[in-house]
Coordinates of C-alpha atoms in Angstrom, one line a residue:
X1 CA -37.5 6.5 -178.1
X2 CA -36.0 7.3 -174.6
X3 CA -37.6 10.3 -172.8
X4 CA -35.4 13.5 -173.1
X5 CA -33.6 13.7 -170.3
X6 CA -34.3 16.9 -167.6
X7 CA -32.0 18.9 -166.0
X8 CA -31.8 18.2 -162.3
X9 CA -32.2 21.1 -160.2
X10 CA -32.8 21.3 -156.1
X11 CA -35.3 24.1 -155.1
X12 CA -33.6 26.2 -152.8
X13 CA -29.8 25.4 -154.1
X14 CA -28.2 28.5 -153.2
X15 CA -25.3 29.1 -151.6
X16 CA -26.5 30.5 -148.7
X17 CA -29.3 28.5 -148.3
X18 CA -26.5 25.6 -148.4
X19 CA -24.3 26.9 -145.7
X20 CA -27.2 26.1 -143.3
X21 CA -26.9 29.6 -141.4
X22 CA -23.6 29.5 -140.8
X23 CA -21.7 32.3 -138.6
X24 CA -19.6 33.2 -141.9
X25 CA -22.7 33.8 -144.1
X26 CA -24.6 35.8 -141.3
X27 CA -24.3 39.3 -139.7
X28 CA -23.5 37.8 -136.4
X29 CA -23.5 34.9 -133.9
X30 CA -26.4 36.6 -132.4
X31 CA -28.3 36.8 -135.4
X32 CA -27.7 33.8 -136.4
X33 CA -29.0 32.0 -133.0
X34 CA -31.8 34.3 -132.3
X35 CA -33.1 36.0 -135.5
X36 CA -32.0 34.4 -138.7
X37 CA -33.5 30.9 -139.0
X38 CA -34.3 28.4 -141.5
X39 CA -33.7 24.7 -140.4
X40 CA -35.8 21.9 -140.3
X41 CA -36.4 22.7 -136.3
X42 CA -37.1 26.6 -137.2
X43 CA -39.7 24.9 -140.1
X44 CA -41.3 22.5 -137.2
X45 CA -41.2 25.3 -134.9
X46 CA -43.3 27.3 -136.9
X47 CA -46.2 24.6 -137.7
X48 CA -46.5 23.7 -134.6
X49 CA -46.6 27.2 -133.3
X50 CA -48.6 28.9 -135.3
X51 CA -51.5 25.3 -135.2
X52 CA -52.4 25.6 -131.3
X53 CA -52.4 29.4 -131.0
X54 CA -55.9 30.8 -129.1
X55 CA -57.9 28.0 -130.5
X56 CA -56.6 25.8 -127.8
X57 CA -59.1 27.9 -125.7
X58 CA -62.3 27.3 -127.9
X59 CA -61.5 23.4 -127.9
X60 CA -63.5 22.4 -124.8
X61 CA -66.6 24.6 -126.0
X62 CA -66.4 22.5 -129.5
X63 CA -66.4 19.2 -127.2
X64 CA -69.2 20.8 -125.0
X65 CA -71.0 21.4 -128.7
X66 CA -69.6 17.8 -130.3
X67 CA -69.9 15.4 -127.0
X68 CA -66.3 13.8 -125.8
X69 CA -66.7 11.4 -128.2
X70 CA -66.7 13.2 -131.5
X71 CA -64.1 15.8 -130.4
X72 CA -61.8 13.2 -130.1
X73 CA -62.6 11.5 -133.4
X74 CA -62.5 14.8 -135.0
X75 CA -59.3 16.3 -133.5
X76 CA -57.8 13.0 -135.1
X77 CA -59.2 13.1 -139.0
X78 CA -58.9 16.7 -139.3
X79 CA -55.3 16.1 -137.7
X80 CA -54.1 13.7 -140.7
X81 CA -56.1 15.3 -143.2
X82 CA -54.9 18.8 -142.4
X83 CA -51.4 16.6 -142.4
X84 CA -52.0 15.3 -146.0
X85 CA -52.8 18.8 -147.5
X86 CA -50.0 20.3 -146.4
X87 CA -47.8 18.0 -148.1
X88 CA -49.2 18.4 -151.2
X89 CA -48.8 22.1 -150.5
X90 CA -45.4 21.3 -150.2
X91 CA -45.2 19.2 -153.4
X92 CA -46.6 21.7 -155.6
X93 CA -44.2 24.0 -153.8
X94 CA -41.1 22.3 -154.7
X95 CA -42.4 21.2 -158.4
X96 CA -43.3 24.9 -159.2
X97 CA -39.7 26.4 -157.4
X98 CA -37.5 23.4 -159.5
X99 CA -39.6 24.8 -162.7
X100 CA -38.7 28.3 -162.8
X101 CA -35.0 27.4 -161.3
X102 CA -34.5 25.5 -164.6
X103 CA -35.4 28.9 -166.1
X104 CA -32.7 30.3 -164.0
X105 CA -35.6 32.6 -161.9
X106 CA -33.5 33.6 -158.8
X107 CA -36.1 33.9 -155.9
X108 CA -33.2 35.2 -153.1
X109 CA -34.9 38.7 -153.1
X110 CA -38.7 37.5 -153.7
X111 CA -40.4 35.6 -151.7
X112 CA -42.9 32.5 -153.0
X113 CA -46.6 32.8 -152.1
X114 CA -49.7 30.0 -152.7
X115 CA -51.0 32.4 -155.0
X116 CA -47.8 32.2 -157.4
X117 CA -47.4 28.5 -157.2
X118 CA -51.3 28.1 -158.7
X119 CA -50.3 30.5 -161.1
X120 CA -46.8 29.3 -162.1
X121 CA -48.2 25.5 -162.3
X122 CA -52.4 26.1 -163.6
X123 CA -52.4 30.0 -164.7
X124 CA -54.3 32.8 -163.6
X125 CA -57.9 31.5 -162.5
X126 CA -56.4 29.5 -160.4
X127 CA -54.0 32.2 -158.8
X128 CA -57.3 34.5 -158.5
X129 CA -59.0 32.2 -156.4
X130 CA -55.9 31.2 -154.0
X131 CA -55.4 34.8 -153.5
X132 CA -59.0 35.2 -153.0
X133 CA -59.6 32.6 -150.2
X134 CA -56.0 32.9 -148.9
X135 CA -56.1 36.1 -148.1
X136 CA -59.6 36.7 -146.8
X137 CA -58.6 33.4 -144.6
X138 CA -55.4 35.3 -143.5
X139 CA -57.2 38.7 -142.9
X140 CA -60.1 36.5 -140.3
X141 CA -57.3 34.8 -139.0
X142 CA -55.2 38.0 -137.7
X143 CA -59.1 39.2 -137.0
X144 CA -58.8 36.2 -134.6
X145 CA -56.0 36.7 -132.8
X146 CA -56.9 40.2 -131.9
X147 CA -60.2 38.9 -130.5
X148 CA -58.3 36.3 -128.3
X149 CA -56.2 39.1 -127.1
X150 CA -59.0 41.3 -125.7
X151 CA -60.8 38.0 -124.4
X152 CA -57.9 36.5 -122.8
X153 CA -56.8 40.1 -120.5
X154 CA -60.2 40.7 -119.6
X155 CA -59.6 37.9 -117.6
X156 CA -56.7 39.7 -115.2
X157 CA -57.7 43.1 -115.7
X158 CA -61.7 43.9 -116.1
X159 CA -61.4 47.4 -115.7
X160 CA -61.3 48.0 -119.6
X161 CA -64.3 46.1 -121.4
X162 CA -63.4 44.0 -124.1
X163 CA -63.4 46.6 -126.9
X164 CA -61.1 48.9 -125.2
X165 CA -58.8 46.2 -125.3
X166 CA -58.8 45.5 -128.2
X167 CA -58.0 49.2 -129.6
X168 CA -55.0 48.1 -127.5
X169 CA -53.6 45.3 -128.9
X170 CA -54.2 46.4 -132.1
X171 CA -51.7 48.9 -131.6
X172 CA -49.8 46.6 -130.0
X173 CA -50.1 43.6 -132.8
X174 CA -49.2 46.6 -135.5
X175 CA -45.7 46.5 -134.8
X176 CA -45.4 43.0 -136.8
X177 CA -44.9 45.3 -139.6
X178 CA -41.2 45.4 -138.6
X179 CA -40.4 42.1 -138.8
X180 CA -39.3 41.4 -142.2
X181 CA -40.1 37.4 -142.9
X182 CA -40.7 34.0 -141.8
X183 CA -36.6 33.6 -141.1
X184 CA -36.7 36.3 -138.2
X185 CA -39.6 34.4 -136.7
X186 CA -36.7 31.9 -134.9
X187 CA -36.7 32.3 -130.9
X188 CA -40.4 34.1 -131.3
X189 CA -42.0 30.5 -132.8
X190 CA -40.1 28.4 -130.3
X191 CA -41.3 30.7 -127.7
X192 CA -44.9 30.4 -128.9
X193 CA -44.8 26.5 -128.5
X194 CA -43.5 26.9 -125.0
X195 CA -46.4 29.1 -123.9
X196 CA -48.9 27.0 -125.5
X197 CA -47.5 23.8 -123.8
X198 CA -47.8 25.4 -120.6
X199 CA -51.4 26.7 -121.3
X200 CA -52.7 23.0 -122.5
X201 CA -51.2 21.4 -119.4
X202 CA -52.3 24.4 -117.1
X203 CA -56.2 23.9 -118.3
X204 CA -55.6 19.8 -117.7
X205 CA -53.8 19.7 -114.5
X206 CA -56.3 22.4 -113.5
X207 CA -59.7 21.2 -114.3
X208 CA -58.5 17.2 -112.7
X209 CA -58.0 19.2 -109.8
X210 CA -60.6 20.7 -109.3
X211 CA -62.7 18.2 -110.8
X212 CA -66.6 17.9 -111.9
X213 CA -68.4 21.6 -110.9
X214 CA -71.9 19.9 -108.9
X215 CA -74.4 19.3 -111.2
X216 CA -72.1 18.8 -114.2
X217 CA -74.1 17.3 -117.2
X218 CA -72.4 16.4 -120.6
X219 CA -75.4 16.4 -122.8
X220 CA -73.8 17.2 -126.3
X221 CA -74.8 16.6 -129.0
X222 CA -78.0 18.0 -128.5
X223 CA -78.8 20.0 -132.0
X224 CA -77.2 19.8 -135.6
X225 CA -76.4 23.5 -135.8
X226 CA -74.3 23.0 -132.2
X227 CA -72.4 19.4 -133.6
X228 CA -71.7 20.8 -137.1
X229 CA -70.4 24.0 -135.5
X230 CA -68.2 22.2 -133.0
X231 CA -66.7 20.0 -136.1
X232 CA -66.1 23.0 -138.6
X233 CA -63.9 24.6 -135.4
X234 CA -61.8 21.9 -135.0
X235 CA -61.6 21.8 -139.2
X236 CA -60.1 25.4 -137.9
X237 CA -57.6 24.1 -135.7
X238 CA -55.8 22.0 -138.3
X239 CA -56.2 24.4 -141.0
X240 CA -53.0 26.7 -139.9
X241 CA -50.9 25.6 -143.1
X242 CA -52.6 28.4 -145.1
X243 CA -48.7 30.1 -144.3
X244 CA -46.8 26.3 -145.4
X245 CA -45.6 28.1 -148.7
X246 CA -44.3 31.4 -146.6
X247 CA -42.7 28.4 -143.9
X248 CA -41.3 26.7 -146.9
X249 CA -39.2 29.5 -148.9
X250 CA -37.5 30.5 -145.1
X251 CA -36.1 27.3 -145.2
X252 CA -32.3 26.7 -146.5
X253 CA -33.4 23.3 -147.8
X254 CA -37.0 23.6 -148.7
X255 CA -37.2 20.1 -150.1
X256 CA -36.8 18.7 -146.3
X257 CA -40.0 19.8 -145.4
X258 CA -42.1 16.8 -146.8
X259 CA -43.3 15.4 -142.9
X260 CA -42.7 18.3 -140.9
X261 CA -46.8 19.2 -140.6
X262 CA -47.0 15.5 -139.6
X263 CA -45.1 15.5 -136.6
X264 CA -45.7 19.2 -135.4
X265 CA -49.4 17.7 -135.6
X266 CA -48.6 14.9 -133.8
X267 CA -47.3 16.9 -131.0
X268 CA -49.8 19.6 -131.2
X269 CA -52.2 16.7 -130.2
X270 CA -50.6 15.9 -127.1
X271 CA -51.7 19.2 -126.0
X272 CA -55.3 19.4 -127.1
X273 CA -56.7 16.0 -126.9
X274 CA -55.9 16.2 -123.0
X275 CA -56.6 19.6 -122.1
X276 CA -60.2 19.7 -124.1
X277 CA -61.0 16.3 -122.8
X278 CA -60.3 17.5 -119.4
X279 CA -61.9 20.5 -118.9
X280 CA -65.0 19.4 -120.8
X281 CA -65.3 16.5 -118.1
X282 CA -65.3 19.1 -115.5
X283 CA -67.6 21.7 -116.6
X284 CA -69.5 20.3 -119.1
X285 CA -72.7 22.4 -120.8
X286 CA -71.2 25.2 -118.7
X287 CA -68.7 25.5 -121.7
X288 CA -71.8 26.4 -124.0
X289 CA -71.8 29.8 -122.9
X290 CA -68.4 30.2 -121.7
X291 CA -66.3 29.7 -125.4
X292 CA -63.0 30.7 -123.9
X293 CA -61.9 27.8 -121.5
X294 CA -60.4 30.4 -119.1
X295 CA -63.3 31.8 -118.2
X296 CA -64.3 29.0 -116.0
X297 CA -61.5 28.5 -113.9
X298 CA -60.8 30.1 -110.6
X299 CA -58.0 33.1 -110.6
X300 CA -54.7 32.0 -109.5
X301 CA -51.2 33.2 -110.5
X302 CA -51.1 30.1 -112.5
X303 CA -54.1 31.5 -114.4
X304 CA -52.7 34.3 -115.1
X305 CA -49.5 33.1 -115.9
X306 CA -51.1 31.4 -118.8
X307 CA -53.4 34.3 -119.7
X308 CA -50.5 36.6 -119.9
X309 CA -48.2 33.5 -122.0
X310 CA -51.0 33.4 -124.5
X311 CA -51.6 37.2 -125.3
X312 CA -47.7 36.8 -126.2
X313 CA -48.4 34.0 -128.2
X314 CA -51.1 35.4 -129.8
X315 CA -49.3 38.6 -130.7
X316 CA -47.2 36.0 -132.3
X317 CA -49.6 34.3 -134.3
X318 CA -50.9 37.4 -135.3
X319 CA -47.3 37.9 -137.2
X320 CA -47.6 34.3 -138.8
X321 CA -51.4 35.5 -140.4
X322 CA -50.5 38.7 -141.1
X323 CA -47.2 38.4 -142.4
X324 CA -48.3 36.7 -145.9
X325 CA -50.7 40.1 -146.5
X326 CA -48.0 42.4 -145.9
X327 CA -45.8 40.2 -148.8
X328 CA -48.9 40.3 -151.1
X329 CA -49.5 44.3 -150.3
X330 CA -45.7 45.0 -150.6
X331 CA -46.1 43.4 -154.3
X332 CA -48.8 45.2 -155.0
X333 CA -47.2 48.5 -154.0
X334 CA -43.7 47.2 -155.5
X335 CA -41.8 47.6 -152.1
X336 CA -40.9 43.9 -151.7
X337 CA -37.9 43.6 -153.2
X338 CA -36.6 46.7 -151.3
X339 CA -34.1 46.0 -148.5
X340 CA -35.2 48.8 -146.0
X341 CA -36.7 47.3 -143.1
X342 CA -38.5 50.6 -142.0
X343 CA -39.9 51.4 -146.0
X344 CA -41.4 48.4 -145.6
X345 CA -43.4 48.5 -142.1
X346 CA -44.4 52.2 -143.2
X347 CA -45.7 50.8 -146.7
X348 CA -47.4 47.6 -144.3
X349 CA -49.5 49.6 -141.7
X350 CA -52.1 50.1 -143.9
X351 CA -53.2 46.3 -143.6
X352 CA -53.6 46.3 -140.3
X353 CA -56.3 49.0 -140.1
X354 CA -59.0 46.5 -141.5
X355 CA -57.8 43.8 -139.2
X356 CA -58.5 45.8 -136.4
X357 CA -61.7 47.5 -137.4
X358 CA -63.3 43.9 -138.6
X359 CA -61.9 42.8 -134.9
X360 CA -64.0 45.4 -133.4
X361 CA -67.3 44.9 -134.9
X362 CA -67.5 40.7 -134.8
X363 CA -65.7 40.2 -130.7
X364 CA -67.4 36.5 -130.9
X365 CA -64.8 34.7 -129.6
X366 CA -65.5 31.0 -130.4
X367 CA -68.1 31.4 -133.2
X368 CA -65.8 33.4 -135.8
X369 CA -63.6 30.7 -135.8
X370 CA -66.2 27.7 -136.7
X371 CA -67.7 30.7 -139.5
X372 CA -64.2 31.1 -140.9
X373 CA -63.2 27.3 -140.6
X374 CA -66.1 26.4 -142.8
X375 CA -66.5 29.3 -145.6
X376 CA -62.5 29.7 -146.4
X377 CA -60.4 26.9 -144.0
X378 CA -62.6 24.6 -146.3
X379 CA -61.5 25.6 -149.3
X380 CA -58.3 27.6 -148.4
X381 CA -56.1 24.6 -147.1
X382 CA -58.2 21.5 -148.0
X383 CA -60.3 21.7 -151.4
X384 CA -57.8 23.9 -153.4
X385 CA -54.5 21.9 -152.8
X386 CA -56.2 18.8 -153.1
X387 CA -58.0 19.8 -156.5
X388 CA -54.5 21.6 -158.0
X389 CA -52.3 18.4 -157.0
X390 CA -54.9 16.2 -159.1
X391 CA -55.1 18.9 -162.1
X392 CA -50.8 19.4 -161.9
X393 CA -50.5 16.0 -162.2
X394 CA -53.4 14.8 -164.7
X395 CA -50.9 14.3 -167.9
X396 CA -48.6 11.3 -167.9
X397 CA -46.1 13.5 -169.3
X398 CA -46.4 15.7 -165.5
X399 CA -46.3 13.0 -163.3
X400 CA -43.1 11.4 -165.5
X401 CA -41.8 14.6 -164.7
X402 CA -42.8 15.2 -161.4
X403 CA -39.8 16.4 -159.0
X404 CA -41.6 14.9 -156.2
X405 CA -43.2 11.1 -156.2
X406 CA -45.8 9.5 -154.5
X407 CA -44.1 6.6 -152.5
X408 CA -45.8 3.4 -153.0
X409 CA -46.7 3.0 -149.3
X410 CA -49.4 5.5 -150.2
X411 CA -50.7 3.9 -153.3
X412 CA -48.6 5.9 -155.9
X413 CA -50.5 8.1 -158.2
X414 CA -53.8 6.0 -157.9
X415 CA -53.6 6.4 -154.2
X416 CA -52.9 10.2 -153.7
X417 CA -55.5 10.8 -156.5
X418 CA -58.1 8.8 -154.4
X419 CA -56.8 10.4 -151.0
X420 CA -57.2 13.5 -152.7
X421 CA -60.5 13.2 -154.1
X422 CA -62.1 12.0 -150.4
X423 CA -60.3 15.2 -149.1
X424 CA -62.6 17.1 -151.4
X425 CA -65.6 15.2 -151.2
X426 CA -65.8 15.3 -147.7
X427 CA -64.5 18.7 -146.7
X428 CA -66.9 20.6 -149.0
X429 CA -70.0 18.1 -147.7
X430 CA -69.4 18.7 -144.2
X431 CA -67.0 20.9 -143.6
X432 CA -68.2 23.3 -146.0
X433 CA -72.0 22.3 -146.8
X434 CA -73.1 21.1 -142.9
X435 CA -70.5 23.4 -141.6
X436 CA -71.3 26.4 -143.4
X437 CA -74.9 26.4 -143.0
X438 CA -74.4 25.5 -138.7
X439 CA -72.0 27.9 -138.6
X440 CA -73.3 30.7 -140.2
X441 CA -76.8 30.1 -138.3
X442 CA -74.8 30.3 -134.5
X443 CA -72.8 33.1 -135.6
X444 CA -76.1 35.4 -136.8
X445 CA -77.4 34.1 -133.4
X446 CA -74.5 35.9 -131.5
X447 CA -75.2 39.4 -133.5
X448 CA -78.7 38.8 -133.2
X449 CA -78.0 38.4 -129.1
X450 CA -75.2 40.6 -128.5
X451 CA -75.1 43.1 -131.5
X452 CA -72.6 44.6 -133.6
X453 CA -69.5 46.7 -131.8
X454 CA -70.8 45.0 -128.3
X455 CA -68.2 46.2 -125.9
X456 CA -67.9 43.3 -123.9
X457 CA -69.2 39.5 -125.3
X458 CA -70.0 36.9 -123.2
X459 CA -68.4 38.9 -120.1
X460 CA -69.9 38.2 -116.6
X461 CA -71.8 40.9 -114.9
X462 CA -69.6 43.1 -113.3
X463 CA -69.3 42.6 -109.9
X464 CA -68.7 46.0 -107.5

């Protein structure tokens, strides 16, 4: 007997989501070229903007903790692997969105989260634990970004110690509450890629300048607790898809997403491959103590040109991790649905408080990120979309079904499932089991040298 036949349905086939933004279905022409986007450029925009944010500074210091080598090699498998993920992020996005579409679920006032895909495709244990890691991943993240901030100014202004500045650029990083979702994120994203660019050439064409410091020695890897932390950072670095579902739903065609990650990745590692490679080969072991890249380069106005580029960018990234915690707060609160832009930033502030306070108590800029790469990046954006691909699509009857199909270039079902199974294997072996344990050993080391609440970590001594 022949297969009942199901209803074909596009995720995302709405009629404004079909006009492609044009000027008759927005406010304005102004809106429509600076605030409301949701192309396939806005969508590659935003992953490759929101991959490189401050962690471009912490590359070298992984190299100087990996040896030139292994940074290389790593910045290259965690590159396609953090690729591969978010595709089957996206998969499970479209195969959950055509689902409830065919129930006639109209999403133009809601917006999709991670959490609601696990639970609309495997139930409830599985949306607890992508909330779980997803958010605490998102709330470190934002954690992040406020650190870089007060790291990166110190830089340009050392009047204020580090903690100072950060009580500042929380405030500052607090009015994200106004912006309402990923579609307003259009000119700020393709900003964001602009000031990294710059930054990642700056730190090449800068350390070739100046070339090897005397005495220069490259001596890593020296310890496991340095090589596995160096790896689990980079793990970090391509582990910014956590917000793919959020990137996904802004889009007028969702379904067009499928190799976006790919190439913004591609791109992202024309940027760090060179700039960590470079200033590693000039500094070194210096880099050992000296986690943001900056810190070892000589004050010029292009210096601070790209210090002051990347506390922008970083206020933007900040939006990017922070936004999907407002959405799951305003659902909690039942405010998301509402259409008043300031009901909504009053009902978000109270997210950013721990983000701030959380900033101020761990300032180790560098060591967070290989802690929070190995403990949630792990399982956040690697182990979880890997393991609910292979569970969605166990049944024959599923993958008959499936909206999207392997392609046979990638081994069909057999191949994804064996892709997906080394993804797994290998992240929570070394990513999670070496990582975590290296990790979490250099990050006690930092309280353990520097304390809790230091006012200013790994700053130079103050010169009168």
């Amino acid at each position: 007997m022949a297969s009942e036949k199901v209803e074909t349905v596009i995720a995302g086939n709405y009629l404004e989501m079909e006009a492609e933004g044009s000027p008759e279905s927005q406010k304005s022409r102004f809106s429509t070229l600076f605030w409301h986007g949701g192309s396939v450029y806005d969508a590659w925009f935003s992953c490759a903007s929101n991959q490189v944010a401050q962690v471009l500074l912490t590359l070298p210091y992984s190299f100087s903790q990996l040896g030139m080598l292994s940074g290389i090699l790593f910045q290259l498998f965690y590159g396609l692997m953090g690729s591969w993920t978010a595709y089957l992020i996206s998969v499970l996005y479209v195969e959950y969105r055509t689902r409830k579409e065919r129930e006639k679920v109209d999403f133009r006032n809601h917006v999709i989260q991670w959490f609601e895909v696990l639970d609309g495709l495997l139930g409830k244990h599985w949306r607890n634990l992508g909330l779980i890691f997803n958010c605490t991943f998102l709330l470190f993240g934002s954690v992040i970004q406020l650190i870089a901030c007060a790291s990166n100014i110190y830089y340009i202004n050392d009047s204020l110690d580090k903690r100072t500045w950060t009580y500042i650029f929380g405030a500052c990083c607090a009015t994200t509450v106004f912006i309402p979702s990923f579609h307003n994120y259009r000119i700020w994203s393709f900003l964001g890629l602009i000031m990294t660019t710059y930054t990642a050439w700056y730190l090449t064409i800068a350390s070739l300048t100046l070339g090897q410091v005397e005495g220069v020695k490259h001596s890593g890897p020296t310890t496991m607790v340095l090589y596995f932390t160096g790896a689990t950072n980079i793990l970090y670095t391509f582990g910014g898809h956590a917000v793919t579902v959020e990137i996904m739903h802004a889009m007028w065609k969702p379904q067009k997403f499928k190799s976006i990650y790919l190439i913004a990745t591609l791109y992202v590692l024309t940027l760090t491959l060179p700039s960590a490679s470079a200033v590693y080969w000039a500094f070194g072991d210096q880099l050992l103590t000296h986690s943001n890249a900056l810190a070892l380069l000589p004050r010029t106005r292009f210096r601070d040109a790209a210090v002051v580029l990347m506390l922008i960018h970083q206020f933007i990234t900040f939006g990017f991790a922070c936004t999907p915690l407002y959405f799951v707060w305003e659902k909690l609160i039942r405010i998301h649905e509402t259409k008043s832009v300031v009901k909504r930033a009053l009902g978000r502030l109270p997210v950013v408080i721990p983000i701030w306070f959380l900033a101020i108590i761990f300032p180790f800029f560098g060591p967070i990120n290989s802690t929070v790469g190995s403990l949630l990046v792990s399982f956040t954006v690697y182990i979880i979309p890997a393991l609910a691909h292979m569970v969605t699509f166990s049944s024959p009857s599923a993958r008959e079904n499936a909206v999207e199909r392997p392609g046979r270039m990638m081994g069909g079902w057999v191949g994804h499932f064996c892709i997906n199974t080394l993804v797994v294997v290998w992240v929570f072996v070394v990513g999670f089991g070496f990582g975590g344990w290296a990790s979490t050993v250099n990050f006690v080391r930092q309280i353990n040298t520097f304390g809790l609440f230091t006012k200013c970590y790994q700053c130079p001594p103050h010169k009168p």
